[in-house]
Amino acid sequence: MRSRYTAFTRLDEAYLLATWHPDTRPPRLDLHEPPLPRWLGLAVKRHEVLAADRALVEFVARYKIAGRAYRLHETSRFALLDGEWLYMDGEQHTA
């Protein structure tokens, strides 16, 4: 999760797509489309192993766009494939 957050801060589309499960991976990301967020920090709230090849990570990522602060609160699903943990999808939480 932390490596994917860092990839978002660096606009590293190649890494994000490489760490996305092929069953749910989009063909491309629009990381360079305005407005670009200024990422401020990541807090991992919970990590839960569901099975040998499934896990959840709950996190809050903070960012600003045009001076306004936002929080992305998500519980992400990960799956182990060929020895690599890959992002499947996530459920966003509202305040």
Short mmCIF file of C-alpha atoms in Angstrom, two decimals:
data_model
loop_
_atom_site.label_atom_id
_atom_site.label_comp_id
_atom_site.label_asym_id
_atom_site.label_seq_id
_atom_site.Cartn_x
_atom_site.Cartn_y
_atom_site.Cartn_z
CA MET A 1 0.00 0.00 0.00
CA ARG A 2 2.75 2.44 0.89
CA SER A 3 4.53 1.80 -2.41
CA ARG A 4 1.33 2.46 -4.36
CA TYR A 5 0.78 5.71 -2.43
CA THR A 6 4.33 6.77 -3.30
CA ALA A 7 3.67 5.91 -6.94
CA PHE A 8 0.62 8.18 -6.90
CA THR A 9 2.71 11.03 -5.46
CA ARG A 10 5.26 10.52 -8.26
CA LEU A 11 2.66 10.04 -11.01
CA ASP A 12 4.21 6.63 -11.73
CA GLU A 13 1.50 5.08 -13.89
CA ALA A 14 3.69 2.14 -14.94
CA TYR A 15 4.21 1.02 -11.34
CA LEU A 16 0.55 1.44 -10.42
CA LEU A 17 -0.58 -0.62 -13.40
CA ALA A 18 2.08 -3.27 -12.70
CA THR A 19 0.81 -3.65 -9.11
CA TRP A 20 -2.85 -3.85 -10.16
CA HIS A 21 -4.45 -7.29 -10.53
CA PRO A 22 -5.01 -8.13 -14.22
CA ASP A 23 -8.68 -8.99 -13.57
CA THR A 24 -9.46 -5.41 -12.48
CA ARG A 25 -6.63 -3.35 -14.02
CA PRO A 26 -7.75 -0.44 -16.19
CA PRO A 27 -6.01 0.05 -19.55
CA ARG A 28 -4.56 3.38 -18.38
CA LEU A 29 -4.73 5.99 -15.63
CA ASP A 30 -5.25 9.73 -15.96
CA LEU A 31 -2.63 10.79 -13.40
CA HIS A 32 -1.50 13.83 -15.39
CA GLU A 33 -4.98 15.24 -15.92
CA PRO A 34 -5.65 18.46 -14.00
CA PRO A 35 -6.36 19.21 -11.32
CA LEU A 36 -3.29 17.47 -9.90
CA PRO A 37 -3.41 16.70 -6.18
CA ARG A 38 -0.58 17.59 -3.81
CA TRP A 39 -0.30 14.50 -1.63
CA LEU A 40 0.23 15.23 2.07
CA GLY A 41 0.40 11.87 3.82
CA LEU A 42 -0.78 8.32 4.27
CA ALA A 43 -2.06 6.62 7.41
CA VAL A 44 -2.63 2.87 7.28
CA LYS A 45 -5.47 2.19 9.71
CA ARG A 46 -5.85 -1.57 9.41
CA HIS A 47 -4.39 -4.59 7.66
CA GLU A 48 -6.29 -7.86 7.72
CA VAL A 49 -5.27 -11.17 6.17
CA LEU A 50 -8.44 -12.90 4.95
CA ALA A 51 -6.77 -16.00 3.46
CA ALA A 52 -3.30 -17.04 2.33
CA ASP A 53 -3.86 -15.13 -0.92
CA ARG A 54 -6.30 -12.35 0.11
CA ALA A 55 -5.90 -9.29 2.33
CA LEU A 56 -7.50 -5.93 3.14
CA VAL A 57 -5.80 -2.63 3.85
CA GLU A 58 -7.73 0.33 5.23
CA PHE A 59 -6.02 3.68 4.82
CA VAL A 60 -6.52 7.42 4.78
CA ALA A 61 -4.56 9.49 2.26
CA ARG A 62 -4.60 13.26 2.60
CA TYR A 63 -4.15 15.67 -0.30
CA LYS A 64 -4.88 19.19 -1.50
CA ILE A 65 -6.24 20.49 -4.77
CA ALA A 66 -6.14 24.24 -5.37
CA GLY A 67 -5.52 24.84 -1.67
CA ARG A 68 -8.50 22.78 -0.49
CA ALA A 69 -7.83 19.75 1.72
CA TYR A 70 -9.31 16.31 1.03
CA ARG A 71 -9.13 12.84 2.53
CA LEU A 72 -9.38 9.56 0.67
CA HIS A 73 -10.53 6.88 3.12
CA GLU A 74 -10.57 3.47 1.48
CA THR A 75 -10.53 -0.22 2.28
CA SER A 76 -8.55 -1.88 -0.50
CA ARG A 77 -8.60 -5.54 -1.46
CA PHE A 78 -5.34 -7.23 -2.44
CA ALA A 79 -4.70 -10.66 -3.92
CA LEU A 80 -1.49 -12.67 -4.03
CA LEU A 81 -0.62 -13.69 -7.60
CA ASP A 82 2.68 -15.32 -8.55
CA GLY A 83 4.26 -14.20 -5.28
CA GLU A 84 3.18 -10.54 -5.64
CA TRP A 85 0.46 -8.70 -3.73
CA LEU A 86 -1.70 -6.91 -6.28
CA TYR A 87 -4.41 -4.31 -5.81
CA MET A 88 -7.88 -5.61 -6.75
CA ASP A 89 -10.25 -2.77 -5.90
CA GLY A 90 -11.37 -0.61 -3.03
CA GLU A 91 -14.39 0.67 -1.17
CA GLN A 92 -14.29 4.37 -0.36
CA HIS A 93 -15.68 5.55 2.94
CA THR A 94 -17.45 8.84 3.43
CA ALA A 95 -17.15 10.87 6.61
#
